[in-house]
Amino acid sequence: MKLKRFFIVLCTLWGISSGCGDGCRFTDIEWTSEHLIDEYVLVDRINLWNGVDKSKYVELKFIPKKYYPSRELLNEHLRWGFDRPFFRYADVKYQESDVEVFNELSLKHDNVGFSRIKSYDAFADDRGRPTGPCEAIYEYQALSRGIKYIEVTSDRDFNDIKAGCSLRDVVNLRCLSFSAVLKRKVEESMLVISKSLSQFTEEDLEIVGSEVASISFIEKPADSQEYNFTVTITFDDGEVVSDSVQVVF
């Protein structure tokens, strides 16, 4: 609900900037999907961000290179036209071949056989008729490749862990993990996983959400100073991406 209200605020601000003023109206658009995941994303970079206060909570951002939508998601975009802006991305141009990639990944992951009613907010005219979306049309988005391994290191000694050595036992990862849900092992409410990196299994990292991920530290270092942490991710096809962030304890 908080995220939904956040989008409404953004919509209002955008509407004001485009001449809508205080008379902006919104309506809810529903659509049906046969998938749990409605978009896969090919990622070629990551970015670590911990805000202006340089706290010990670090957001892990996956930087998209290519999007692969479901047929249902593509149809929703075609409904409004590609020239309309979206808050998540304003320049994405889907191709029919992108849906083919989505279908291949969905069959591989058993991301089929669902019947889910989804919704998004749209601008409306004075009669309440929708005139165009004011937020991204999707619900769950996942990486198109599985993650084989995640490593975290520091440029300084972290308590008894020497600089450059693995911090997997003292770093916590929070993310969406779809594999167990897609295999019908657990309910959808169990999508969010939060535990130390050393406790993550191969299944946990097989299908990871591309938009909700963060790292934090299970323990604090004895020395209060600046640390430069590097996160390195190895995908299941062997490609490696990494980024560094400064954290002050």
PDB file of C-alpha atoms in Angstrom:
ATOM      1  CA  MET A   1       0.000   0.000   0.000  1.00  0.00           C
ATOM      2  CA  LYS A   2       2.819   2.434   0.796  1.00  0.00           C
ATOM      3  CA  LEU A   3       4.357   1.804  -2.635  1.00  0.00           C
ATOM      4  CA  LYS A   4       0.962   2.376  -4.247  1.00  0.00           C
ATOM      5  CA  ARG A   5       0.523   5.712  -2.471  1.00  0.00           C
ATOM      6  CA  PHE A   6       4.071   6.663  -3.508  1.00  0.00           C
ATOM      7  CA  PHE A   7       3.161   6.125  -7.156  1.00  0.00           C
ATOM      8  CA  ILE A   8       0.010   8.210  -6.729  1.00  0.00           C
ATOM      9  CA  VAL A   9       2.107  11.094  -5.365  1.00  0.00           C
ATOM     10  CA  LEU A  10       4.490  10.781  -8.326  1.00  0.00           C
ATOM     11  CA  CYS A  11       1.553  10.722 -10.702  1.00  0.00           C
ATOM     12  CA  THR A  12       0.125  13.859  -9.137  1.00  0.00           C
ATOM     13  CA  LEU A  13       3.458  15.701  -9.343  1.00  0.00           C
ATOM     14  CA  TRP A  14       3.905  14.613 -12.946  1.00  0.00           C
ATOM     15  CA  GLY A  15       0.348  15.657 -13.737  1.00  0.00           C
ATOM     16  CA  ILE A  16       0.910  19.094 -12.228  1.00  0.00           C
ATOM     17  CA  SER A  17       4.137  19.526 -14.210  1.00  0.00           C
ATOM     18  CA  SER A  18       2.280  18.656 -17.402  1.00  0.00           C
ATOM     19  CA  GLY A  19      -0.595  21.071 -16.789  1.00  0.00           C
ATOM     20  CA  CYS A  20      -3.006  18.792 -14.927  1.00  0.00           C
ATOM     21  CA  GLY A  21      -3.098  21.060 -11.855  1.00  0.00           C
ATOM     22  CA  ASP A  22      -5.276  20.193  -8.891  1.00  0.00           C
ATOM     23  CA  GLY A  23      -7.938  18.585 -11.077  1.00  0.00           C
ATOM     24  CA  CYS A  24      -6.042  15.337 -11.687  1.00  0.00           C
ATOM     25  CA  ARG A  25      -8.157  12.209 -11.610  1.00  0.00           C
ATOM     26  CA  PHE A  26      -7.016   8.609 -11.347  1.00  0.00           C
ATOM     27  CA  THR A  27      -8.564   5.243 -11.959  1.00  0.00           C
ATOM     28  CA  ASP A  28      -7.512   1.644 -11.374  1.00  0.00           C
ATOM     29  CA  ILE A  29      -6.879  -0.595 -14.402  1.00  0.00           C
ATOM     30  CA  GLU A  30      -7.072  -4.377 -13.920  1.00  0.00           C
ATOM     31  CA  TRP A  31      -5.539  -7.022 -16.149  1.00  0.00           C
ATOM     32  CA  THR A  32      -5.100 -10.790 -15.959  1.00  0.00           C
ATOM     33  CA  SER A  33      -1.807 -12.658 -16.165  1.00  0.00           C
ATOM     34  CA  GLU A  34      -1.054 -16.354 -16.512  1.00  0.00           C
ATOM     35  CA  HIS A  35       2.363 -15.831 -14.907  1.00  0.00           C
ATOM     36  CA  LEU A  36       3.805 -15.055 -11.501  1.00  0.00           C
ATOM     37  CA  ILE A  37       6.702 -13.172 -13.137  1.00  0.00           C
ATOM     38  CA  ASP A  38       5.628 -10.866 -15.955  1.00  0.00           C
ATOM     39  CA  GLU A  39       8.993  -9.554 -17.022  1.00  0.00           C
ATOM     40  CA  TYR A  40      12.541 -10.875 -17.117  1.00  0.00           C
ATOM     41  CA  VAL A  41      15.494  -8.501 -17.228  1.00  0.00           C
ATOM     42  CA  LEU A  42      18.952  -9.043 -18.655  1.00  0.00           C
ATOM     43  CA  VAL A  43      21.398  -7.239 -16.374  1.00  0.00           C
ATOM     44  CA  ASP A  44      24.956  -6.255 -17.271  1.00  0.00           C
ATOM     45  CA  ARG A  45      25.826  -4.001 -14.304  1.00  0.00           C
ATOM     46  CA  ILE A  46      25.101  -3.517 -10.627  1.00  0.00           C
ATOM     47  CA  ASN A  47      25.152  -0.387  -8.494  1.00  0.00           C
ATOM     48  CA  LEU A  48      25.547  -0.116  -4.724  1.00  0.00           C
ATOM     49  CA  TRP A  49      23.947   2.837  -2.959  1.00  0.00           C
ATOM     50  CA  ASN A  50      23.696   3.582   0.752  1.00  0.00           C
ATOM     51  CA  GLY A  51      22.207   7.071   0.801  1.00  0.00           C
ATOM     52  CA  VAL A  52      23.541  10.376   1.984  1.00  0.00           C
ATOM     53  CA  ASP A  53      24.119   9.231   5.552  1.00  0.00           C
ATOM     54  CA  LYS A  54      26.408   6.406   4.423  1.00  0.00           C
ATOM     55  CA  SER A  55      24.644   3.986   6.755  1.00  0.00           C
ATOM     56  CA  LYS A  56      25.336   0.263   7.025  1.00  0.00           C
ATOM     57  CA  TYR A  57      22.243  -0.498   4.926  1.00  0.00           C
ATOM     58  CA  VAL A  58      23.211  -0.749   1.251  1.00  0.00           C
ATOM     59  CA  GLU A  59      20.790  -0.995  -1.658  1.00  0.00           C
ATOM     60  CA  LEU A  60      21.808  -3.359  -4.447  1.00  0.00           C
ATOM     61  CA  LYS A  61      20.533  -2.138  -7.796  1.00  0.00           C
ATOM     62  CA  PHE A  62      20.548  -4.316 -10.913  1.00  0.00           C
ATOM     63  CA  ILE A  63      21.052  -2.169 -14.028  1.00  0.00           C
ATOM     64  CA  PRO A  64      18.947  -3.491 -16.938  1.00  0.00           C
ATOM     65  CA  LYS A  65      20.279  -4.007 -20.432  1.00  0.00           C
ATOM     66  CA  LYS A  66      17.260  -5.729 -21.974  1.00  0.00           C
ATOM     67  CA  TYR A  67      13.623  -6.389 -20.993  1.00  0.00           C
ATOM     68  CA  TYR A  68      11.601  -9.502 -21.849  1.00  0.00           C
ATOM     69  CA  PRO A  69       7.844  -9.028 -21.221  1.00  0.00           C
ATOM     70  CA  SER A  70       5.006 -11.528 -21.111  1.00  0.00           C
ATOM     71  CA  ARG A  71       2.406 -11.411 -23.876  1.00  0.00           C
ATOM     72  CA  GLU A  72      -0.086  -9.979 -21.395  1.00  0.00           C
ATOM     73  CA  LEU A  73       2.308  -7.219 -20.337  1.00  0.00           C
ATOM     74  CA  LEU A  74       3.126  -6.372 -23.944  1.00  0.00           C
ATOM     75  CA  ASN A  75      -0.597  -6.139 -24.728  1.00  0.00           C
ATOM     76  CA  GLU A  76      -1.070  -3.660 -21.890  1.00  0.00           C
ATOM     77  CA  HIS A  77       1.694  -1.468 -23.315  1.00  0.00           C
ATOM     78  CA  LEU A  78       0.229  -1.749 -26.819  1.00  0.00           C
ATOM     79  CA  ARG A  79      -3.077  -0.671 -25.336  1.00  0.00           C
ATOM     80  CA  TRP A  80      -1.637   2.778 -24.610  1.00  0.00           C
ATOM     81  CA  GLY A  81       1.079   3.093 -27.249  1.00  0.00           C
ATOM     82  CA  PHE A  82       4.846   3.132 -26.875  1.00  0.00           C
ATOM     83  CA  ASP A  83       5.098   6.929 -26.885  1.00  0.00           C
ATOM     84  CA  ARG A  84       3.725   7.361 -23.373  1.00  0.00           C
ATOM     85  CA  PRO A  85       6.178   7.833 -20.467  1.00  0.00           C
ATOM     86  CA  PHE A  86       6.420   5.421 -17.541  1.00  0.00           C
ATOM     87  CA  PHE A  87       8.093   6.095 -14.237  1.00  0.00           C
ATOM     88  CA  ARG A  88      10.255   2.973 -14.344  1.00  0.00           C
ATOM     89  CA  TYR A  89      11.442   3.518 -17.898  1.00  0.00           C
ATOM     90  CA  ALA A  90      10.465   5.983 -20.594  1.00  0.00           C
ATOM     91  CA  ASP A  91      12.348   4.595 -23.578  1.00  0.00           C
ATOM     92  CA  VAL A  92      11.659   0.833 -23.564  1.00  0.00           C
ATOM     93  CA  LYS A  93      10.536  -0.463 -26.952  1.00  0.00           C
ATOM     94  CA  TYR A  94       9.380  -4.058 -26.730  1.00  0.00           C
ATOM     95  CA  GLN A  95       9.779  -6.400 -29.693  1.00  0.00           C
ATOM     96  CA  GLU A  96       7.861  -9.569 -30.530  1.00  0.00           C
ATOM     97  CA  SER A  97      11.122 -11.494 -30.167  1.00  0.00           C
ATOM     98  CA  ASP A  98      11.327 -10.313 -26.546  1.00  0.00           C
ATOM     99  CA  VAL A  99       8.107 -12.202 -25.793  1.00  0.00           C
ATOM    100  CA  GLU A 100       9.642 -15.337 -27.310  1.00  0.00           C
ATOM    101  CA  VAL A 101      12.565 -15.078 -24.866  1.00  0.00           C
ATOM    102  CA  PHE A 102      10.084 -14.576 -22.019  1.00  0.00           C
ATOM    103  CA  ASN A 103       8.191 -17.712 -23.055  1.00  0.00           C
ATOM    104  CA  GLU A 104      11.392 -19.770 -23.160  1.00  0.00           C
ATOM    105  CA  LEU A 105      12.393 -18.612 -19.680  1.00  0.00           C
ATOM    106  CA  SER A 106       8.877 -19.169 -18.324  1.00  0.00           C
ATOM    107  CA  LEU A 107       8.822 -22.752 -19.546  1.00  0.00           C
ATOM    108  CA  LYS A 108      12.262 -23.313 -18.075  1.00  0.00           C
ATOM    109  CA  HIS A 109      11.198 -21.889 -14.693  1.00  0.00           C
ATOM    110  CA  ASP A 110       7.628 -23.274 -14.654  1.00  0.00           C
ATOM    111  CA  ASN A 111       6.394 -19.695 -14.638  1.00  0.00           C
ATOM    112  CA  VAL A 112       3.082 -20.782 -16.183  1.00  0.00           C
ATOM    113  CA  GLY A 113      -0.354 -21.899 -15.087  1.00  0.00           C
ATOM    114  CA  PHE A 114      -1.131 -18.923 -12.865  1.00  0.00           C
ATOM    115  CA  SER A 115      -4.296 -16.843 -12.960  1.00  0.00           C
ATOM    116  CA  ARG A 116      -3.618 -13.520 -11.299  1.00  0.00           C
ATOM    117  CA  ILE A 117      -5.541 -10.265 -11.361  1.00  0.00           C
ATOM    118  CA  LYS A 118      -3.104  -7.359 -11.429  1.00  0.00           C
ATOM    119  CA  SER A 119      -3.652  -3.617 -11.509  1.00  0.00           C
ATOM    120  CA  TYR A 120      -2.006  -0.253 -12.036  1.00  0.00           C
ATOM    121  CA  ASP A 121      -3.051   3.383 -11.705  1.00  0.00           C
ATOM    122  CA  ALA A 122      -3.945   5.506 -14.711  1.00  0.00           C
ATOM    123  CA  PHE A 123      -4.933   9.087 -15.333  1.00  0.00           C
ATOM    124  CA  ALA A 124      -8.641   9.610 -15.981  1.00  0.00           C
ATOM    125  CA  ASP A 125     -10.742  12.279 -17.658  1.00  0.00           C
ATOM    126  CA  ASP A 126     -13.610  14.164 -16.016  1.00  0.00           C
ATOM    127  CA  ARG A 127     -15.895  11.178 -16.595  1.00  0.00           C
ATOM    128  CA  GLY A 128     -13.485   8.734 -14.963  1.00  0.00           C
ATOM    129  CA  ARG A 129     -12.401   7.148 -18.256  1.00  0.00           C
ATOM    130  CA  PRO A 130      -8.701   6.134 -18.346  1.00  0.00           C
ATOM    131  CA  THR A 131      -6.465   8.237 -20.568  1.00  0.00           C
ATOM    132  CA  GLY A 132      -3.088   6.614 -19.895  1.00  0.00           C
ATOM    133  CA  PRO A 133      -0.997   4.890 -17.211  1.00  0.00           C
ATOM    134  CA  CYS A 134       0.855   6.878 -14.567  1.00  0.00           C
ATOM    135  CA  GLU A 135       2.953   4.019 -13.203  1.00  0.00           C
ATOM    136  CA  ALA A 136       4.868   1.006 -14.491  1.00  0.00           C
ATOM    137  CA  ILE A 137       2.638  -1.839 -15.697  1.00  0.00           C
ATOM    138  CA  TYR A 138       4.059  -4.935 -14.058  1.00  0.00           C
ATOM    139  CA  GLU A 139       4.113  -6.642 -10.693  1.00  0.00           C
ATOM    140  CA  TYR A 140       7.047  -9.043 -10.412  1.00  0.00           C
ATOM    141  CA  GLN A 141      10.255  -8.681 -12.381  1.00  0.00           C
ATOM    142  CA  ALA A 142      13.119 -11.203 -12.263  1.00  0.00           C
ATOM    143  CA  LEU A 143      16.643 -11.586 -13.565  1.00  0.00           C
ATOM    144  CA  SER A 144      16.843 -13.537 -16.795  1.00  0.00           C
ATOM    145  CA  ARG A 145      19.935 -15.350 -15.496  1.00  0.00           C
ATOM    146  CA  GLY A 146      20.457 -17.205 -12.273  1.00  0.00           C
ATOM    147  CA  ILE A 147      23.117 -16.123  -9.805  1.00  0.00           C
ATOM    148  CA  LYS A 148      25.817 -18.668  -9.134  1.00  0.00           C
ATOM    149  CA  TYR A 149      27.724 -16.840  -6.408  1.00  0.00           C
ATOM    150  CA  ILE A 150      27.822 -13.547  -4.519  1.00  0.00           C
ATOM    151  CA  GLU A 151      30.968 -12.366  -2.778  1.00  0.00           C
ATOM    152  CA  VAL A 152      31.542  -9.369  -0.502  1.00  0.00           C
ATOM    153  CA  THR A 153      34.972  -8.108   0.565  1.00  0.00           C
ATOM    154  CA  SER A 154      36.378  -5.070   2.375  1.00  0.00           C
ATOM    155  CA  ASP A 155      39.490  -2.958   1.861  1.00  0.00           C
ATOM    156  CA  ARG A 156      40.086  -3.009   5.639  1.00  0.00           C
ATOM    157  CA  ASP A 157      40.142  -5.708   8.275  1.00  0.00           C
ATOM    158  CA  PHE A 158      36.592  -6.335   9.482  1.00  0.00           C
ATOM    159  CA  ASN A 159      37.050  -7.535  13.067  1.00  0.00           C
ATOM    160  CA  ASP A 160      38.883 -10.861  12.711  1.00  0.00           C
ATOM    161  CA  ILE A 161      38.300 -11.053   8.943  1.00  0.00           C
ATOM    162  CA  LYS A 162      41.313  -9.809   7.010  1.00  0.00           C
ATOM    163  CA  ALA A 163      40.992  -7.234   4.241  1.00  0.00           C
ATOM    164  CA  GLY A 164      40.146  -8.885   0.932  1.00  0.00           C
ATOM    165  CA  CYS A 165      38.710 -12.027   2.547  1.00  0.00           C
ATOM    166  CA  SER A 166      35.105 -13.159   2.262  1.00  0.00           C
ATOM    167  CA  LEU A 167      32.490 -11.443   4.427  1.00  0.00           C
ATOM    168  CA  ARG A 168      29.694 -13.847   3.500  1.00  0.00           C
ATOM    169  CA  ASP A 169      29.186 -14.902   7.137  1.00  0.00           C
ATOM    170  CA  VAL A 170      28.665 -11.344   8.382  1.00  0.00           C
ATOM    171  CA  VAL A 171      26.736  -9.856   5.452  1.00  0.00           C
ATOM    172  CA  ASN A 172      22.966 -10.251   5.168  1.00  0.00           C
ATOM    173  CA  LEU A 173      21.212 -10.255   1.782  1.00  0.00           C
ATOM    174  CA  ARG A 174      17.534  -9.402   1.357  1.00  0.00           C
ATOM    175  CA  CYS A 175      15.918 -10.128  -2.017  1.00  0.00           C
ATOM    176  CA  LEU A 176      13.007 -11.727  -3.833  1.00  0.00           C
ATOM    177  CA  SER A 177      13.547 -15.405  -4.609  1.00  0.00           C
ATOM    178  CA  PHE A 178      11.011 -16.986  -6.982  1.00  0.00           C
ATOM    179  CA  SER A 179      12.235 -20.548  -7.404  1.00  0.00           C
ATOM    180  CA  ALA A 180      10.482 -22.193  -4.440  1.00  0.00           C
ATOM    181  CA  VAL A 181       7.203 -20.400  -5.207  1.00  0.00           C
ATOM    182  CA  LEU A 182       7.313 -21.364  -8.883  1.00  0.00           C
ATOM    183  CA  LYS A 183       7.927 -24.979  -7.865  1.00  0.00           C
ATOM    184  CA  ARG A 184       4.871 -24.713  -5.594  1.00  0.00           C
ATOM    185  CA  LYS A 185       6.967 -25.494  -2.519  1.00  0.00           C
ATOM    186  CA  VAL A 186       5.974 -22.346  -0.618  1.00  0.00           C
ATOM    187  CA  GLU A 187       3.299 -19.651  -0.826  1.00  0.00           C
ATOM    188  CA  GLU A 188       3.777 -16.295  -2.531  1.00  0.00           C
ATOM    189  CA  SER A 189       4.077 -14.645   0.872  1.00  0.00           C
ATOM    190  CA  MET A 190       7.478 -16.364   1.195  1.00  0.00           C
ATOM    191  CA  LEU A 191       9.038 -14.577  -1.783  1.00  0.00           C
ATOM    192  CA  VAL A 192      11.210 -12.293   0.334  1.00  0.00           C
ATOM    193  CA  ILE A 193      14.332 -13.990   1.674  1.00  0.00           C
ATOM    194  CA  SER A 194      16.634 -12.378   4.213  1.00  0.00           C
ATOM    195  CA  LYS A 195      19.641 -14.200   5.653  1.00  0.00           C
ATOM    196  CA  SER A 196      23.424 -14.273   5.604  1.00  0.00           C
ATOM    197  CA  LEU A 197      25.029 -14.824   2.213  1.00  0.00           C
ATOM    198  CA  SER A 198      26.633 -18.049   3.434  1.00  0.00           C
ATOM    199  CA  GLN A 199      23.145 -19.477   4.070  1.00  0.00           C
ATOM    200  CA  PHE A 200      21.820 -18.847   0.556  1.00  0.00           C
ATOM    201  CA  THR A 201      21.290 -22.009  -1.473  1.00  0.00           C
ATOM    202  CA  GLU A 202      21.533 -22.653  -5.201  1.00  0.00           C
ATOM    203  CA  GLU A 203      17.734 -22.712  -5.380  1.00  0.00           C
ATOM    204  CA  ASP A 204      17.478 -19.364  -3.560  1.00  0.00           C
ATOM    205  CA  LEU A 205      19.609 -17.693  -6.235  1.00  0.00           C
ATOM    206  CA  GLU A 206      18.187 -19.541  -9.239  1.00  0.00           C
ATOM    207  CA  ILE A 207      15.511 -16.889  -9.987  1.00  0.00           C
ATOM    208  CA  VAL A 208      16.047 -13.604  -8.173  1.00  0.00           C
ATOM    209  CA  GLY A 209      13.939 -10.459  -8.299  1.00  0.00           C
ATOM    210  CA  SER A 210      15.595  -7.592 -10.136  1.00  0.00           C
ATOM    211  CA  GLU A 211      14.252  -4.623  -8.161  1.00  0.00           C
ATOM    212  CA  VAL A 212      14.181  -5.440  -4.439  1.00  0.00           C
ATOM    213  CA  ALA A 213      17.627  -6.264  -3.076  1.00  0.00           C
ATOM    214  CA  SER A 214      19.817  -4.925  -0.288  1.00  0.00           C
ATOM    215  CA  ILE A 215      22.728  -5.912   1.909  1.00  0.00           C
ATOM    216  CA  SER A 216      23.341  -5.151   5.569  1.00  0.00           C
ATOM    217  CA  PHE A 217      25.862  -6.188   8.168  1.00  0.00           C
ATOM    218  CA  ILE A 218      25.052  -8.732  10.853  1.00  0.00           C
ATOM    219  CA  GLU A 219      27.791  -7.372  13.102  1.00  0.00           C
ATOM    220  CA  LYS A 220      29.588  -4.060  13.390  1.00  0.00           C
ATOM    221  CA  PRO A 221      33.348  -3.694  13.070  1.00  0.00           C
ATOM    222  CA  ALA A 222      35.240  -2.860  16.244  1.00  0.00           C
ATOM    223  CA  ASP A 223      36.934   0.084  14.529  1.00  0.00           C
ATOM    224  CA  SER A 224      34.620   2.994  13.692  1.00  0.00           C
ATOM    225  CA  GLN A 225      35.873   4.260  10.352  1.00  0.00           C
ATOM    226  CA  GLU A 226      35.218   4.223   6.626  1.00  0.00           C
ATOM    227  CA  TYR A 227      35.169   0.892   4.817  1.00  0.00           C
ATOM    228  CA  ASN A 228      35.051   0.285   1.076  1.00  0.00           C
ATOM    229  CA  PHE A 229      33.034  -2.847   0.360  1.00  0.00           C
ATOM    230  CA  THR A 230      33.012  -4.619  -2.997  1.00  0.00           C
ATOM    231  CA  VAL A 231      30.144  -6.867  -4.068  1.00  0.00           C
ATOM    232  CA  THR A 232      30.897  -9.313  -6.885  1.00  0.00           C
ATOM    233  CA  ILE A 233      28.150 -11.341  -8.553  1.00  0.00           C
ATOM    234  CA  THR A 234      28.801 -14.309 -10.812  1.00  0.00           C
ATOM    235  CA  PHE A 235      25.882 -15.323 -13.038  1.00  0.00           C
ATOM    236  CA  ASP A 236      25.173 -18.900 -14.028  1.00  0.00           C
ATOM    237  CA  ASP A 237      26.615 -18.291 -17.514  1.00  0.00           C
ATOM    238  CA  GLY A 238      29.947 -17.179 -16.027  1.00  0.00           C
ATOM    239  CA  GLU A 239      29.604 -13.412 -16.499  1.00  0.00           C
ATOM    240  CA  VAL A 240      30.836 -11.375 -13.537  1.00  0.00           C
ATOM    241  CA  VAL A 241      29.689  -7.915 -12.424  1.00  0.00           C
ATOM    242  CA  SER A 242      30.820  -5.893  -9.423  1.00  0.00           C
ATOM    243  CA  ASP A 243      30.622  -2.528  -7.703  1.00  0.00           C
ATOM    244  CA  SER A 244      31.982  -0.882  -4.557  1.00  0.00           C
ATOM    245  CA  VAL A 245      30.446   1.331  -1.905  1.00  0.00           C
ATOM    246  CA  GLN A 246      31.737   3.277   1.092  1.00  0.00           C
ATOM    247  CA  VAL A 247      30.125   2.600   4.465  1.00  0.00           C
ATOM    248  CA  VAL A 248      30.866   4.491   7.660  1.00  0.00           C
ATOM    249  CA  PHE A 249      30.418   2.714  11.004  1.00  0.00           C
TER     250      PHE A 249
END
